[in-house]
Short mmCIF file of C-alpha atoms and ligand atoms in Angstrom, two decimals:
data_model
loop_
_atom_site.label_atom_id
_atom_site.label_comp_id
_atom_site.label_asym_id
_atom_site.label_seq_id
_atom_site.Cartn_x
_atom_site.Cartn_y
_atom_site.Cartn_z
CA MET U 1 -1.92 3.49 -40.20
CA GLN U 2 -3.70 1.22 -37.79
CA VAL U 3 -5.04 2.66 -34.55
CA VAL U 4 -3.82 0.69 -31.52
CA PHE U 5 -5.16 2.87 -28.70
CA SER U 6 -7.90 5.34 -29.57
CA GLU U 7 -8.30 8.86 -28.24
CA ARG U 8 -11.09 7.57 -26.02
CA ASP U 9 -8.98 4.63 -24.73
CA ILE U 10 -6.24 7.11 -23.88
CA ALA U 11 -8.53 9.55 -22.06
CA GLU U 12 -9.94 6.73 -19.94
CA ARG U 13 -6.55 5.30 -19.12
CA VAL U 14 -5.01 8.66 -18.27
CA GLY U 15 -7.92 9.22 -15.90
CA GLY U 16 -7.20 5.84 -14.29
CA LEU U 17 -3.51 6.64 -13.90
CA ALA U 18 -4.35 9.97 -12.32
CA ARG U 19 -6.61 8.25 -9.81
CA GLU U 20 -3.79 5.86 -8.86
CA ILE U 21 -1.31 8.71 -8.49
CA ASN U 22 -3.76 10.88 -6.53
CA ALA U 23 -4.34 7.96 -4.16
CA ASP U 24 -0.61 7.24 -3.70
CA LEU U 25 0.99 10.68 -3.82
CA GLY U 26 -1.88 13.01 -2.96
CA GLY U 27 -1.81 15.16 0.09
CA GLY U 28 1.61 16.69 -0.42
CA PRO U 29 3.38 18.78 -3.03
CA LEU U 30 4.60 17.07 -6.18
CA LEU U 31 7.34 17.90 -8.65
CA VAL U 32 6.55 16.38 -12.05
CA LEU U 33 9.54 15.92 -14.36
CA GLY U 34 8.65 15.41 -18.01
CA VAL U 35 11.31 13.92 -20.27
CA LEU U 36 11.52 15.84 -23.56
CA LYS U 37 10.18 15.68 -26.04
CA GLY U 38 7.84 12.74 -26.23
CA SER U 39 6.24 13.11 -22.81
CA VAL U 40 4.86 16.63 -23.16
CA ILE U 41 1.45 15.66 -24.52
CA PHE U 42 0.91 12.89 -21.99
CA MET U 43 2.17 15.09 -19.16
CA ALA U 44 -0.20 17.91 -20.15
CA ASP U 45 -3.18 15.55 -19.97
CA LEU U 46 -2.04 13.77 -16.82
CA ILE U 47 -1.27 16.80 -14.66
CA ARG U 48 -4.67 18.32 -15.38
CA ARG U 49 -6.17 15.31 -13.61
CA LEU U 50 -3.87 15.40 -10.60
CA GLU U 51 -5.29 16.97 -7.49
CA MET U 52 -2.30 17.69 -5.23
CA PRO U 53 -0.37 20.96 -5.36
CA LEU U 54 2.20 20.44 -8.09
CA ARG U 55 4.65 22.11 -10.41
CA PHE U 56 6.29 20.67 -13.46
CA GLU U 57 9.71 20.94 -15.04
CA VAL U 58 11.20 19.27 -18.09
CA VAL U 59 14.41 17.28 -18.51
CA ALA U 60 16.22 17.07 -21.84
CA LEU U 61 18.49 14.22 -22.73
CA SER U 62 19.86 12.51 -25.77
CA SER U 63 21.72 9.37 -26.55
CA TYR U 64 24.83 9.28 -28.70
CA ARG U 65 24.94 6.18 -30.81
CA ASP U 66 28.01 4.05 -31.35
CA GLY U 67 27.19 2.18 -34.55
CA ASP U 68 24.02 0.25 -33.81
CA GLU U 69 24.69 0.26 -30.09
CA PRO U 70 23.23 3.05 -27.98
CA GLY U 71 26.00 5.18 -26.55
CA GLU U 72 26.25 7.34 -23.49
CA LEU U 73 23.22 9.23 -22.27
CA HIS U 74 23.75 12.97 -22.16
CA PHE U 75 21.76 15.37 -20.00
CA TYR U 76 21.24 18.95 -21.15
CA GLY U 77 21.22 21.69 -18.59
CA MET U 78 20.82 21.51 -14.86
CA LEU U 79 18.35 19.26 -13.18
CA PRO U 80 15.64 21.32 -11.48
CA GLU U 81 15.95 21.51 -7.73
CA ALA U 82 13.27 19.86 -5.62
CA ARG U 83 11.79 21.84 -2.74
CA PRO U 84 11.67 20.39 0.76
CA GLY U 85 8.80 17.95 1.15
CA GLU U 86 8.16 17.57 -2.56
CA ARG U 87 7.69 14.11 -3.97
CA ILE U 88 9.06 13.54 -7.46
CA LEU U 89 7.26 11.91 -10.38
CA VAL U 90 9.04 11.32 -13.68
CA VAL U 91 6.78 11.19 -16.73
CA GLU U 92 7.93 9.35 -19.86
CA ASP U 93 6.11 8.53 -23.07
CA ILE U 94 7.61 5.09 -23.70
CA VAL U 95 9.90 2.50 -22.20
CA ASP U 96 11.37 0.39 -24.99
CA THR U 97 14.82 -1.13 -24.42
CA GLY U 98 14.73 0.31 -20.90
CA ARG U 99 18.07 1.99 -21.24
CA THR U 100 16.91 5.59 -20.91
CA LEU U 101 14.84 4.96 -17.81
CA THR U 102 17.54 2.88 -16.13
CA GLU U 103 20.13 5.64 -16.58
CA LEU U 104 17.67 8.37 -15.75
CA ARG U 105 16.58 6.67 -12.55
CA ARG U 106 20.15 6.22 -11.41
CA HIS U 107 20.94 9.84 -12.20
CA LEU U 108 17.85 11.23 -10.46
CA ASP U 109 18.18 9.03 -7.38
CA ALA U 110 21.75 10.27 -6.92
CA HIS U 111 20.79 13.90 -7.51
CA TYR U 112 17.68 14.11 -5.37
CA GLY U 113 18.51 11.63 -2.62
CA ARG U 114 14.85 10.76 -2.21
CA PRO U 115 12.58 8.20 -3.87
CA VAL U 116 11.54 9.04 -7.42
CA SER U 117 8.34 7.53 -8.86
CA VAL U 118 8.05 6.83 -12.58
CA CYS U 119 4.96 7.01 -14.77
CA VAL U 120 5.23 5.72 -18.34
CA PHE U 121 2.45 6.03 -20.86
CA LEU U 122 3.45 3.07 -23.05
CA ASN U 123 5.38 0.00 -22.04
CA LYS U 124 6.84 -1.90 -24.98
CA PRO U 125 8.50 -4.96 -23.46
CA GLY U 126 9.40 -6.74 -26.73
CA ARG U 127 12.78 -5.02 -27.04
CA ARG U 128 13.60 -4.73 -23.34
CA ARG U 129 17.29 -5.16 -22.63
CA ARG U 130 17.27 -4.15 -19.01
CA PRO U 131 14.65 -4.73 -16.36
CA VAL U 132 13.25 -1.39 -15.25
CA ALA U 133 11.01 -0.46 -12.38
CA VAL U 134 7.95 1.49 -13.48
CA ASP U 135 5.45 2.57 -10.84
CA TYR U 136 2.58 3.61 -13.12
CA THR U 137 2.05 2.20 -16.63
CA GLY U 138 -0.59 3.46 -19.05
CA PHE U 139 -0.66 0.70 -21.66
CA THR U 140 1.48 -2.26 -22.58
CA TYR U 141 1.96 -2.84 -26.29
CA PRO U 142 3.07 -6.45 -26.76
CA GLY U 143 3.95 -6.22 -30.46
CA ASP U 144 7.23 -5.33 -32.08
CA GLY U 145 5.88 -2.77 -34.58
CA PHE U 146 6.79 0.90 -34.58
CA VAL U 147 4.09 2.97 -32.91
CA VAL U 148 3.52 6.71 -33.18
CA GLY U 149 1.19 9.38 -31.88
CA TYR U 150 0.35 10.99 -28.54
CA GLY U 151 3.91 12.30 -28.33
CA LEU U 152 5.69 9.40 -30.03
CA ASP U 153 7.37 10.29 -33.30
CA TYR U 154 8.80 8.82 -36.44
CA ALA U 155 11.59 11.14 -37.67
CA GLY U 156 9.95 13.99 -35.77
CA ARG U 157 6.48 13.46 -37.24
CA TYR U 158 3.19 12.16 -35.88
CA ARG U 159 3.63 13.37 -32.29
CA ASN U 160 0.40 15.38 -32.66
CA LEU U 161 -1.85 12.41 -33.43
CA PRO U 162 -4.42 12.11 -30.62
CA PHE U 163 -4.21 8.30 -30.75
CA ILE U 164 -1.49 5.64 -30.81
CA ALA U 165 -1.09 3.94 -34.20
CA LEU U 166 1.06 1.31 -35.79
CA LEU U 167 3.23 2.77 -38.52
CA GLU U 168 2.78 1.15 -41.94
CA PRO U 169 5.48 1.17 -44.65
CA GLU U 170 3.64 3.89 -46.59
CA ASP U 171 3.72 6.18 -43.53
CA ARG U 172 7.52 6.31 -43.46
C1 PRP M 201 12.32 7.96 -26.47
C2 PRP M 201 11.45 8.03 -25.23
C3 PRP M 201 12.35 7.54 -24.15
C4 PRP M 201 13.26 6.57 -24.87
C5 PRP M 201 12.84 5.17 -24.56
O1 PRP M 201 13.09 9.12 -26.53
O2 PRP M 201 10.97 9.33 -24.98
O3 PRP M 201 13.07 8.58 -23.56
O4 PRP M 201 13.13 6.81 -26.26
O5 PRP M 201 13.66 4.26 -25.22
P1 PRP M 201 14.55 3.17 -24.46
O6 PRP M 201 13.68 2.50 -23.44
O7 PRP M 201 14.95 2.26 -25.59
O8 PRP M 201 15.72 3.88 -23.86
P2 PRP M 201 13.73 9.68 -27.88
O9 PRP M 201 15.21 9.56 -27.78
O10 PRP M 201 13.06 9.08 -29.07
O11 PRP M 201 13.41 11.23 -27.75
P3 PRP M 201 12.03 12.03 -27.90
O12 PRP M 201 11.25 11.82 -26.62
O13 PRP M 201 12.48 13.44 -28.07
O14 PRP M 201 11.29 11.47 -29.11
#
């Protein structure tokens, strides 16, 4: 397994993202929405560096596949309600094809009727199928390899690694 972004790289970058978000969204209450499951580790680190009054909720979704093509996105449960005056920040671990974020953004915009900002830890543009708007990006990984760690899994494993690493054949 080859480390792509070390624990130290990540800590520094998360601090930088928090500074950007504090500068843009500070001053008022914030509702942070973490997308299960991959975002929980990133969200836990990020929110501890945010300085405005905030609360967090989680959103669960899954995608049914139709052969090799991704199928419809399904949301579990009710979306949490936003309180008056709250800004909304969605936290995702990765944007890959862009499908999840595109659908999620459309769904959240319709539900909340107010602007929703998006923070993604890892942007992987190599497989992008749809252009997506991301307000805050941690890292961009230009390669096409499968990366794990810091919330990202392979068959449910490796989410607990404190770094991002490129999966090698022997790790599968
Ligand atoms: C991952 C990730 C994003 C999505 C990104 O979720 O958390 O939600 O894939 O991929 P896309 O840009 O191609 O749509 P996954 O379904 O693996 O769930 P997980 O977070 O529980 O691992």
